[in-house]
Short mmCIF file of C-alpha atoms and ligand atoms in Angstrom, two decimals:
data_model
loop_
_atom_site.label_atom_id
_atom_site.label_comp_id
_atom_site.label_asym_id
_atom_site.label_seq_id
_atom_site.Cartn_x
_atom_site.Cartn_y
_atom_site.Cartn_z
CA MET A 237 -30.97 -12.66 0.66
CA ILE A 238 -28.95 -9.84 2.22
CA SER A 239 -27.22 -7.01 0.43
CA VAL A 240 -23.45 -6.75 -0.02
CA GLU A 241 -23.42 -3.73 2.32
CA GLU A 242 -25.40 -5.53 5.00
CA ALA A 243 -23.03 -8.51 4.91
CA LEU A 244 -19.95 -6.28 4.96
CA THR A 245 -21.26 -4.17 7.84
CA LYS A 246 -21.98 -7.27 9.90
CA ILE A 247 -18.50 -8.62 9.22
CA LEU A 248 -16.69 -5.37 9.95
CA ASN A 249 -18.64 -4.83 13.17
CA SER A 250 -17.06 -8.01 14.52
CA ILE A 251 -13.50 -7.19 13.43
CA GLN A 252 -11.10 -5.53 15.85
CA ILE A 253 -7.93 -3.65 15.09
CA LEU A 254 -4.90 -5.75 16.08
CA GLY A 255 -2.25 -4.84 18.64
CA SER A 256 1.05 -3.19 17.88
CA GLU A 257 4.57 -4.45 17.27
CA GLU A 258 7.94 -2.73 17.20
CA LYS A 259 9.98 -3.51 14.13
CA PRO A 260 13.00 -2.34 12.16
CA LEU A 261 12.02 0.66 10.05
CA LEU A 262 11.98 -0.91 6.59
CA ASP A 263 9.81 -3.82 7.74
CA CYS A 264 7.07 -1.31 8.60
CA LEU A 265 6.32 -0.35 4.97
CA GLY A 266 2.58 -0.76 4.36
CA GLN A 267 1.70 -0.88 8.05
CA VAL A 268 -0.09 1.70 10.17
CA LEU A 269 1.73 3.83 12.77
CA THR A 270 0.54 3.44 16.35
CA GLU A 271 2.27 6.57 17.65
CA ASP A 272 2.60 10.23 16.73
CA VAL A 273 6.15 10.91 15.62
CA TYR A 274 7.74 14.23 16.61
CA SER A 275 11.07 15.46 15.35
CA PRO A 276 13.80 15.72 18.00
CA PHE A 277 15.71 18.22 15.83
CA ASP A 278 15.60 20.43 12.77
CA VAL A 279 15.94 18.78 9.37
CA PRO A 280 18.25 19.83 7.85
CA PRO A 281 20.14 20.50 11.09
CA ARG A 282 21.90 23.61 9.70
CA ASP A 283 21.80 25.87 6.68
CA ASN A 284 23.59 24.02 3.89
CA SER A 285 24.46 24.41 0.27
CA ALA A 286 22.06 23.37 -2.49
CA MET A 287 24.81 23.61 -5.12
CA ASP A 288 28.49 23.03 -5.70
CA GLY A 289 29.99 26.54 -5.78
CA TYR A 290 31.35 29.32 -3.61
CA ALA A 291 29.92 30.55 -0.34
CA VAL A 292 30.23 34.33 -0.26
CA LYS A 293 28.65 37.51 1.09
CA ALA A 294 25.88 38.84 -1.20
CA SER A 295 27.03 42.39 -0.44
CA ASN A 296 30.43 41.58 -2.04
CA ILE A 297 29.04 40.45 -5.41
CA LYS A 298 26.51 43.19 -6.20
CA GLY A 299 26.70 44.10 -9.90
CA ALA A 300 28.91 41.09 -10.77
CA SER A 301 28.64 39.75 -14.33
CA HIS A 302 30.76 37.83 -16.83
CA LYS A 303 31.98 41.17 -18.17
CA ASN A 304 32.56 42.54 -14.71
CA PRO A 305 33.50 39.70 -12.36
CA LYS A 306 34.01 40.46 -8.67
CA VAL A 307 37.24 38.83 -7.62
CA LEU A 308 37.33 37.34 -4.11
CA LYS A 309 40.04 35.59 -2.11
CA VAL A 310 39.45 31.85 -1.66
CA VAL A 311 40.22 30.93 1.94
CA GLY A 312 39.23 27.25 2.01
CA GLU A 313 37.03 24.43 0.82
CA ILE A 314 34.23 22.48 2.58
CA ALA A 315 33.02 19.09 1.41
CA ALA A 316 29.66 17.66 2.51
CA GLY A 317 30.02 15.95 5.85
CA SER A 318 33.06 17.85 7.01
CA VAL A 319 33.16 20.76 9.40
CA LEU A 320 35.52 23.63 8.81
CA ASP A 321 36.41 26.23 11.42
CA LEU A 322 36.58 29.05 8.89
CA LYS A 323 34.55 32.18 8.34
CA VAL A 324 33.76 34.08 5.20
CA GLU A 325 35.07 37.58 5.82
CA HIS A 326 34.70 40.70 3.69
CA ARG A 327 35.74 39.93 0.06
CA THR A 328 36.57 36.28 0.71
CA ALA A 329 34.96 33.06 -0.53
CA ILE A 330 34.92 29.41 0.54
CA ARG A 331 34.62 26.69 -2.08
CA ILE A 332 31.63 24.56 -1.00
CA MET A 333 30.02 21.28 -2.06
CA THR A 334 26.32 20.43 -2.12
CA GLY A 335 25.10 19.49 1.36
CA ALA A 336 28.01 21.10 3.21
CA PHE A 337 27.05 23.45 6.04
CA ILE A 338 27.21 27.14 5.14
CA PRO A 339 30.18 28.72 6.91
CA ASP A 340 29.58 31.68 9.22
CA GLY A 341 29.69 34.99 7.42
CA ALA A 342 28.38 33.66 4.09
CA ASP A 343 24.82 34.33 2.98
CA VAL A 344 24.71 33.09 -0.60
CA VAL A 345 26.20 30.27 -2.70
CA VAL A 346 27.32 31.05 -6.23
CA PRO A 347 27.34 27.92 -8.41
CA PHE A 348 30.52 27.05 -10.33
CA GLU A 349 28.90 27.99 -13.64
CA ASP A 350 28.49 31.58 -12.42
CA THR A 351 32.21 31.86 -11.68
CA ASP A 352 35.37 31.95 -13.84
CA GLU A 353 36.77 28.78 -12.21
CA ILE A 354 37.10 26.88 -15.51
CA ASP A 355 38.75 29.82 -17.29
CA ARG A 356 41.22 30.11 -14.43
CA LYS A 357 42.02 26.39 -14.59
CA GLU A 358 42.51 26.55 -18.35
CA ALA A 359 44.73 29.58 -18.00
CA ALA A 360 46.64 27.80 -15.20
CA LEU A 361 45.95 30.70 -12.87
CA SER A 362 46.26 30.36 -9.12
CA ASN A 363 43.18 29.04 -7.36
CA THR A 364 43.58 31.40 -4.43
CA GLU A 365 41.20 33.80 -6.11
CA ILE A 366 37.85 33.39 -7.82
CA GLY A 367 35.90 35.69 -10.12
CA ILE A 368 32.16 35.79 -9.36
CA CYS A 369 30.19 36.47 -12.53
CA ALA A 370 26.61 36.82 -11.25
CA SER A 371 24.97 39.09 -8.76
CA LEU A 372 22.92 36.70 -6.65
CA ALA A 373 20.66 37.82 -3.84
CA GLU A 374 21.16 36.83 -0.23
CA GLY A 375 19.85 33.31 0.52
CA ARG A 376 20.14 31.92 -3.00
CA ASN A 377 21.17 28.24 -3.19
CA ILE A 378 20.96 27.82 0.55
CA ARG A 379 18.74 25.18 2.09
CA ARG A 380 17.56 26.56 5.38
CA ARG A 381 17.92 24.84 8.71
CA GLY A 382 14.56 23.19 9.54
CA GLU A 383 13.06 23.97 6.12
CA ASP A 384 11.97 20.31 5.77
CA ILE A 385 11.04 19.57 9.38
CA SER A 386 11.39 21.77 12.42
CA LYS A 387 12.29 20.58 15.89
CA GLY A 388 9.25 19.48 17.90
CA GLU A 389 6.99 19.29 14.84
CA ARG A 390 4.61 16.31 14.53
CA VAL A 391 5.97 14.72 11.40
CA LEU A 392 3.68 11.69 11.10
CA LYS A 393 0.35 11.10 12.75
CA LYS A 394 -0.76 7.98 14.54
CA GLY A 395 -2.86 6.00 12.04
CA LYS A 396 -0.71 6.87 9.02
CA LEU A 397 -0.23 4.06 6.55
CA LEU A 398 3.52 4.09 5.96
CA CYS A 399 4.57 4.69 2.35
CA PRO A 400 8.15 4.77 1.02
CA ALA A 401 8.50 8.53 1.61
CA ASP A 402 7.38 8.07 5.25
CA ILE A 403 10.08 5.43 5.68
CA GLY A 404 12.57 8.01 4.37
CA VAL A 405 11.23 10.75 6.67
CA LEU A 406 11.52 8.43 9.70
CA ALA A 407 15.06 7.54 8.65
CA SER A 408 15.91 11.24 8.41
CA LEU A 409 14.96 11.48 12.10
CA GLY A 410 17.22 8.54 12.96
CA LYS A 411 14.26 6.34 13.88
CA SER A 412 15.44 2.79 13.30
CA VAL A 413 12.58 1.05 15.12
CA VAL A 414 8.93 1.96 14.68
CA SER A 415 5.69 0.90 16.38
CA VAL A 416 3.00 -0.23 13.94
CA VAL A 417 -0.21 -2.28 13.97
CA ARG A 418 0.85 -5.85 13.37
CA ARG A 419 -0.11 -7.78 10.25
CA PRO A 420 -2.88 -10.36 10.68
CA LEU A 421 -2.07 -14.04 10.47
CA VAL A 422 -4.74 -15.40 8.14
CA GLY A 423 -5.51 -19.12 8.29
CA ILE A 424 -6.52 -20.58 4.94
CA LEU A 425 -8.36 -23.87 4.86
CA ALA A 426 -9.69 -25.55 1.73
CA THR A 427 -12.50 -28.05 2.14
CA GLY A 428 -13.91 -30.79 -0.06
CA ASN A 429 -13.32 -34.45 -0.84
CA GLU A 430 -12.60 -33.53 -4.45
CA VAL A 431 -9.75 -31.16 -3.62
CA ALA A 432 -6.15 -32.41 -3.87
CA GLU A 433 -2.79 -30.85 -2.94
CA ILE A 434 -0.84 -29.46 -5.88
CA ASP A 435 2.52 -31.14 -5.22
CA ARG A 436 1.52 -34.66 -6.33
CA PRO A 437 -0.07 -36.30 -9.37
CA LEU A 438 -3.77 -35.60 -9.62
CA PRO A 439 -5.79 -38.62 -8.45
CA PRO A 440 -8.81 -39.58 -10.57
CA GLY A 441 -11.93 -37.55 -9.86
CA LYS A 442 -9.99 -34.81 -8.07
CA ILE A 443 -9.10 -31.19 -8.82
CA TYR A 444 -6.13 -29.28 -7.59
CA ASN A 445 -6.48 -26.91 -4.66
CA SER A 446 -6.20 -23.58 -6.44
CA ASN A 447 -8.25 -21.65 -3.88
CA SER A 448 -5.73 -21.81 -1.08
CA TYR A 449 -3.12 -20.35 -3.41
CA SER A 450 -5.21 -17.56 -4.92
CA LEU A 451 -6.48 -16.63 -1.45
CA ALA A 452 -3.01 -16.74 0.12
CA ALA A 453 -1.75 -14.54 -2.72
CA GLN A 454 -4.56 -12.06 -2.03
CA VAL A 455 -3.70 -12.11 1.68
CA LEU A 456 -0.10 -11.27 0.80
CA GLN A 457 -1.14 -8.60 -1.69
CA TYR A 458 -3.17 -6.82 0.99
CA GLY A 459 -0.63 -7.05 3.78
CA GLY A 460 -1.64 -10.14 5.75
CA ILE A 461 0.43 -13.22 6.53
CA PRO A 462 -1.14 -16.37 5.07
CA LYS A 463 -0.98 -19.62 6.96
CA PHE A 464 -1.82 -22.74 4.99
CA LEU A 465 -4.01 -25.16 6.89
CA GLY A 466 -4.16 -27.65 4.03
CA VAL A 467 -7.23 -29.35 2.61
CA ALA A 468 -9.82 -30.87 4.92
CA PRO A 469 -12.03 -33.58 3.48
CA ASP A 470 -15.76 -33.59 4.20
CA ASP A 471 -15.18 -35.48 7.42
CA VAL A 472 -16.27 -34.16 10.80
CA GLU A 473 -13.20 -35.15 12.77
CA LYS A 474 -10.60 -33.95 10.27
CA LEU A 475 -12.46 -30.76 9.54
CA THR A 476 -12.89 -30.02 13.25
CA ALA A 477 -9.17 -30.50 13.85
CA ALA A 478 -8.28 -28.23 10.92
CA VAL A 479 -10.70 -25.52 12.05
CA ARG A 480 -9.26 -25.64 15.58
CA GLU A 481 -5.76 -25.25 14.19
CA GLY A 482 -7.04 -22.24 12.30
CA LEU A 483 -8.10 -20.60 15.54
CA GLU A 484 -4.42 -19.98 16.28
CA CYS A 485 -4.66 -17.30 13.58
CA ASP A 486 -6.19 -13.80 13.76
CA ILE A 487 -8.86 -14.74 11.23
CA LEU A 488 -9.79 -18.03 9.61
CA ILE A 489 -10.82 -18.20 5.98
CA THR A 490 -12.27 -21.40 4.57
CA SER A 491 -13.30 -22.13 1.02
CA GLY A 492 -16.10 -24.44 -0.01
CA GLY A 493 -18.96 -26.16 1.69
CA VAL A 494 -21.20 -23.17 2.34
CA SER A 495 -23.67 -23.39 -0.57
CA VAL A 496 -27.27 -24.38 -0.10
CA GLY A 497 -26.92 -27.74 -1.80
CA ASP A 498 -23.64 -28.67 -0.13
CA TYR A 499 -23.13 -31.92 1.67
CA ASP A 500 -23.48 -30.38 5.09
CA VAL A 501 -20.34 -31.56 6.88
CA VAL A 502 -18.66 -28.15 6.64
CA LYS A 503 -21.78 -26.39 7.84
CA GLN A 504 -22.22 -28.92 10.63
CA VAL A 505 -18.65 -28.48 11.86
CA LEU A 506 -18.71 -24.69 11.60
CA ALA A 507 -22.03 -24.55 13.45
CA ALA A 508 -20.69 -26.84 16.18
CA GLU A 509 -17.44 -24.90 16.61
CA GLY A 510 -18.71 -21.35 16.51
CA ASN A 511 -21.54 -18.92 16.25
CA VAL A 512 -21.89 -18.94 12.47
CA SER A 513 -24.44 -17.39 10.13
CA PHE A 514 -24.94 -18.74 6.64
CA TRP A 515 -25.97 -16.02 4.26
CA THR A 516 -27.10 -15.74 0.71
CA VAL A 517 -25.74 -12.42 -0.48
CA ARG A 518 -27.30 -10.50 -3.35
CA MET A 519 -24.18 -10.73 -5.50
CA LYS A 520 -22.82 -12.73 -8.40
CA PRO A 521 -20.59 -14.61 -8.23
CA GLY A 522 -20.40 -15.41 -4.54
CA LYS A 523 -23.94 -15.79 -3.32
CA PRO A 524 -23.29 -18.22 -0.45
CA LEU A 525 -21.19 -16.91 2.42
CA ALA A 526 -20.66 -17.88 6.04
CA PHE A 527 -19.48 -15.62 8.79
CA GLY A 528 -19.02 -16.37 12.44
CA MET A 529 -17.04 -15.90 15.60
CA PHE A 530 -15.24 -18.86 17.10
CA LYS A 531 -14.34 -18.95 20.77
CA ARG A 532 -10.92 -20.37 21.54
CA SER A 533 -10.21 -22.32 24.69
CA ASP A 534 -8.43 -19.23 26.08
CA GLY A 535 -11.63 -17.23 25.57
CA LYS A 536 -10.37 -15.23 22.62
CA GLU A 537 -12.83 -14.79 19.76
CA ILE A 538 -11.58 -15.44 16.24
CA PRO A 539 -13.58 -14.34 13.21
CA HIS A 540 -14.25 -16.88 10.50
CA LEU A 541 -15.18 -16.16 6.93
CA GLY A 542 -16.52 -19.08 4.89
CA LEU A 543 -16.11 -18.34 1.20
CA PRO A 544 -17.74 -20.35 -1.57
CA GLY A 545 -15.63 -23.03 -3.23
CA ASN A 546 -15.83 -21.95 -6.84
CA PRO A 547 -12.45 -20.40 -7.64
CA VAL A 548 -13.74 -17.06 -8.96
CA SER A 549 -16.40 -16.78 -6.26
CA SER A 550 -13.83 -17.30 -3.54
CA MET A 551 -11.52 -14.63 -4.99
CA ILE A 552 -14.29 -12.09 -5.49
CA THR A 553 -15.83 -12.63 -2.05
CA PHE A 554 -12.30 -12.24 -0.69
CA GLU A 555 -12.02 -8.86 -2.46
CA VAL A 556 -15.41 -7.69 -1.25
CA PHE A 557 -15.40 -9.03 2.34
CA ALA A 558 -12.02 -10.40 3.45
CA ARG A 559 -9.86 -7.57 2.14
CA PRO A 560 -11.74 -4.84 4.07
CA ALA A 561 -11.63 -7.07 7.17
CA ILE A 562 -7.84 -7.42 6.83
CA PHE A 563 -7.49 -3.66 6.27
CA LYS A 564 -9.53 -2.99 9.41
CA MET A 565 -7.38 -5.39 11.44
CA MET A 566 -4.30 -3.55 10.18
CA GLY A 567 -5.70 -0.24 11.41
CA ARG A 568 -6.21 1.26 7.98
CA ASN A 569 -8.66 4.17 7.72
CA ASN A 570 -9.82 3.62 4.18
CA LEU A 571 -11.22 0.15 3.70
CA SER A 572 -12.34 0.58 0.11
CA LYS A 573 -10.50 0.08 -3.16
CA SER A 574 -9.78 2.64 -5.87
CA ASN A 575 -12.88 2.59 -8.00
CA ILE A 576 -12.97 4.25 -11.39
CA THR A 577 -15.75 4.94 -13.85
CA ALA A 578 -15.36 3.20 -17.21
CA VAL A 579 -17.53 2.85 -20.29
CA MET A 580 -18.70 -0.76 -20.57
CA GLU A 581 -18.12 -2.08 -24.06
CA ASP A 582 -20.23 -5.23 -23.75
CA SER A 583 -23.84 -5.92 -23.00
CA ILE A 584 -24.52 -7.59 -19.65
CA ALA A 585 -27.74 -9.27 -18.60
CA ASN A 586 -28.69 -9.23 -14.93
CA THR A 587 -31.34 -11.93 -14.69
CA ASP A 588 -31.95 -12.14 -10.96
CA GLN A 589 -31.22 -8.63 -9.65
CA ARG A 590 -28.02 -9.41 -7.87
CA ARG A 591 -24.96 -7.15 -7.91
CA ILE A 592 -22.71 -8.57 -10.61
CA PHE A 593 -18.95 -8.30 -10.35
CA THR A 594 -17.91 -8.72 -13.98
CA ARG A 595 -14.31 -9.54 -14.79
CA VAL A 596 -13.03 -6.80 -17.08
CA ALA A 597 -9.84 -5.49 -18.64
CA ILE A 598 -9.52 -1.72 -18.56
CA THR A 599 -8.07 0.27 -21.42
CA ARG A 600 -7.62 4.01 -21.74
CA LYS A 601 -8.44 5.94 -24.90
CA ASN A 602 -8.39 9.75 -25.15
CA GLY A 603 -8.31 10.12 -21.40
CA LYS A 604 -11.37 7.90 -20.87
CA TYR A 605 -11.49 4.40 -19.40
CA PHE A 606 -13.18 1.53 -21.22
CA ALA A 607 -14.02 -1.91 -19.85
CA HIS A 608 -14.44 -5.13 -21.76
CA THR A 609 -15.22 -8.51 -20.30
CA THR A 610 -12.35 -10.98 -20.28
CA GLY A 611 -14.28 -14.04 -21.42
CA PRO A 612 -16.81 -16.49 -20.02
CA GLN A 613 -18.03 -15.41 -16.62
CA GLY A 614 -18.76 -18.79 -15.03
CA SER A 615 -17.72 -18.84 -11.37
CA GLY A 616 -15.31 -21.69 -12.04
CA ILE A 617 -13.48 -19.95 -14.90
CA LEU A 618 -10.40 -18.65 -13.18
CA SER A 619 -8.57 -17.84 -16.42
CA SER A 620 -10.95 -14.95 -17.10
CA MET A 621 -10.13 -13.63 -13.63
CA SER A 622 -6.44 -13.83 -14.40
CA LYS A 623 -6.97 -11.77 -17.59
CA ALA A 624 -8.93 -9.11 -15.69
CA ASN A 625 -7.51 -6.09 -13.90
CA GLY A 626 -10.83 -4.87 -12.62
CA LEU A 627 -14.30 -5.90 -11.53
CA ALA A 628 -17.10 -3.91 -13.15
CA ILE A 629 -19.94 -3.49 -10.68
CA ILE A 630 -23.34 -3.94 -12.34
CA PRO A 631 -26.03 -2.67 -9.95
CA GLU A 632 -28.83 -4.92 -8.70
CA ASN A 633 -31.57 -2.84 -10.31
CA ILE A 634 -30.25 -3.00 -13.87
CA ARG A 635 -31.76 -5.77 -15.98
CA GLN A 636 -29.77 -5.28 -19.13
CA LEU A 637 -26.69 -3.11 -19.27
CA LYS A 638 -26.25 -1.72 -22.78
CA PRO A 639 -22.80 -1.24 -24.33
CA GLY A 640 -21.66 2.37 -23.88
CA THR A 641 -23.04 2.67 -20.34
CA PRO A 642 -20.66 4.06 -17.69
CA VAL A 643 -20.05 1.63 -14.82
CA GLU A 644 -18.07 1.67 -11.60
CA VAL A 645 -15.01 -0.58 -11.71
CA MET A 646 -13.10 -1.86 -8.70
CA MET A 647 -9.47 -1.92 -9.78
CA LEU A 648 -7.58 -5.05 -8.83
CA ASP A 649 -4.06 -4.06 -9.81
CA TRP A 650 -3.86 -0.56 -8.41
CA GLU A 651 -1.57 -0.21 -5.47
CA GLU A 652 -3.38 1.68 -2.71
CA VAL A 653 -0.90 3.24 -0.42
CA HIS A 654 -2.81 6.29 0.79
CA ASP A 655 -5.51 6.19 3.37
P1 LIG B 1341 -18.41 -25.93 -2.88
O1 LIG B 1341 -18.62 -24.46 -2.58
O2 LIG B 1341 -17.73 -26.64 -1.79
O3 LIG B 1341 -19.70 -26.54 -3.29
O4 LIG B 1341 -17.45 -25.99 -4.11
C1 LIG B 1341 -17.88 -25.61 -5.38
C2 LIG B 1341 -16.89 -26.02 -6.42
O5 LIG B 1341 -15.73 -25.26 -6.26
C3 LIG B 1341 -16.41 -27.46 -6.33
O6 LIG B 1341 -17.20 -28.29 -7.05
C4 LIG B 1341 -15.04 -27.38 -6.92
O7 LIG B 1341 -15.13 -27.51 -8.32
C5 LIG B 1341 -14.59 -25.99 -6.62
N1 LIG B 1341 -13.65 -25.95 -5.51
C6 LIG B 1341 -13.93 -26.12 -4.20
N2 LIG B 1341 -12.83 -26.00 -3.45
C7 LIG B 1341 -11.82 -25.74 -4.31
C8 LIG B 1341 -10.43 -25.49 -4.14
N3 LIG B 1341 -9.85 -25.47 -2.93
N4 LIG B 1341 -9.68 -25.24 -5.25
C9 LIG B 1341 -10.26 -25.23 -6.45
N5 LIG B 1341 -11.56 -25.44 -6.67
C10 LIG B 1341 -12.35 -25.69 -5.62
MG1 LIG B 1342 -17.28 -28.61 -1.21
#
């Protein structure tokens, strides 16, 4: 038996980061930048108003208050987006909207609520003058040119996993097309004579192919593009053809046919088509695992991960081995999940010193996390996986985990956007 770490290291050592693609900005969310991005200009491009109000000279409103307003002459109005060829001169004001560029001569914006504008309207007074009722210091309510990003600054680093704010930052630079590491195309092949497609009545003795769907959903969740390769029966010719089709992908994932007792067609085909190792990994569920490199006719090497057929085993081995492989292909720096520490509420027996990934639901009480198992833990019981939002990791060396013991939990439903 090999450890989880040993298996993962071997897999990751054979995985290469994929090439880049140029795509419209929004399509790049969740992908990794392949270039440093520098700003061609200042953002914002000029000093502009943070409030709706009056742009004035601070020196003209010293000592202003509601009791003692400083009355200035209003010489114009600027809305956001328009440019006005007007200056604020001594004892004049320009009415200004949020986002509008600050006119020359002004050094402060007084918001409407610090003026007598409403009183003047109510009293039907002329709007050619305004009373300023607060003594604001120079620079107040002005957003400075370049205060967000300055010209020439490196805004985003090569290798950054793009989050929604990054998409916004790139848009603010006018970048409509971005170069990112492309998403892997992940071939998904189910194997087994007993496995039937889900879009027809279930023939006697068969079970529906749930694995291809749960695995494809995981591929999507983690940023890959799933490609269904159907179900291959335990037949050398058909399986060989399906595996070869899978080599058009960036990685091939199969489910089933890798356990010790399996009818050895899958193993035979995999061994004939590639350089495959069959492992027993010290984990539960998911002990049997195959990993290999397949050489395509064009010489390119495609990694293959053979997951066990039991529905929970295939999902958990995906989480532990396939997800980090996909992350690595996508150029992500952090290949691990968000793990938390939670107090285990149930007792768990570890009979053969494997690492157990227990399906748990996490609750939070008084700022502390608690984990309880979601039902029977058989590797075919997918419903207890669907009730779980985490996998509690019970170490190999623990024989009996007592309730109340803190455990590490790999969260399944936490969105990881930061590297
Ligand atoms: P295997 O690893 O091929 O021995 O498969 C173990 C068990 O997993 C089988 O007996 C099936 O019950 C189940 N199984 C295998 N493939 C699938 C699949 N694609 N969808 C759902 N269950 C499967
Ligand atoms: Mg099978």
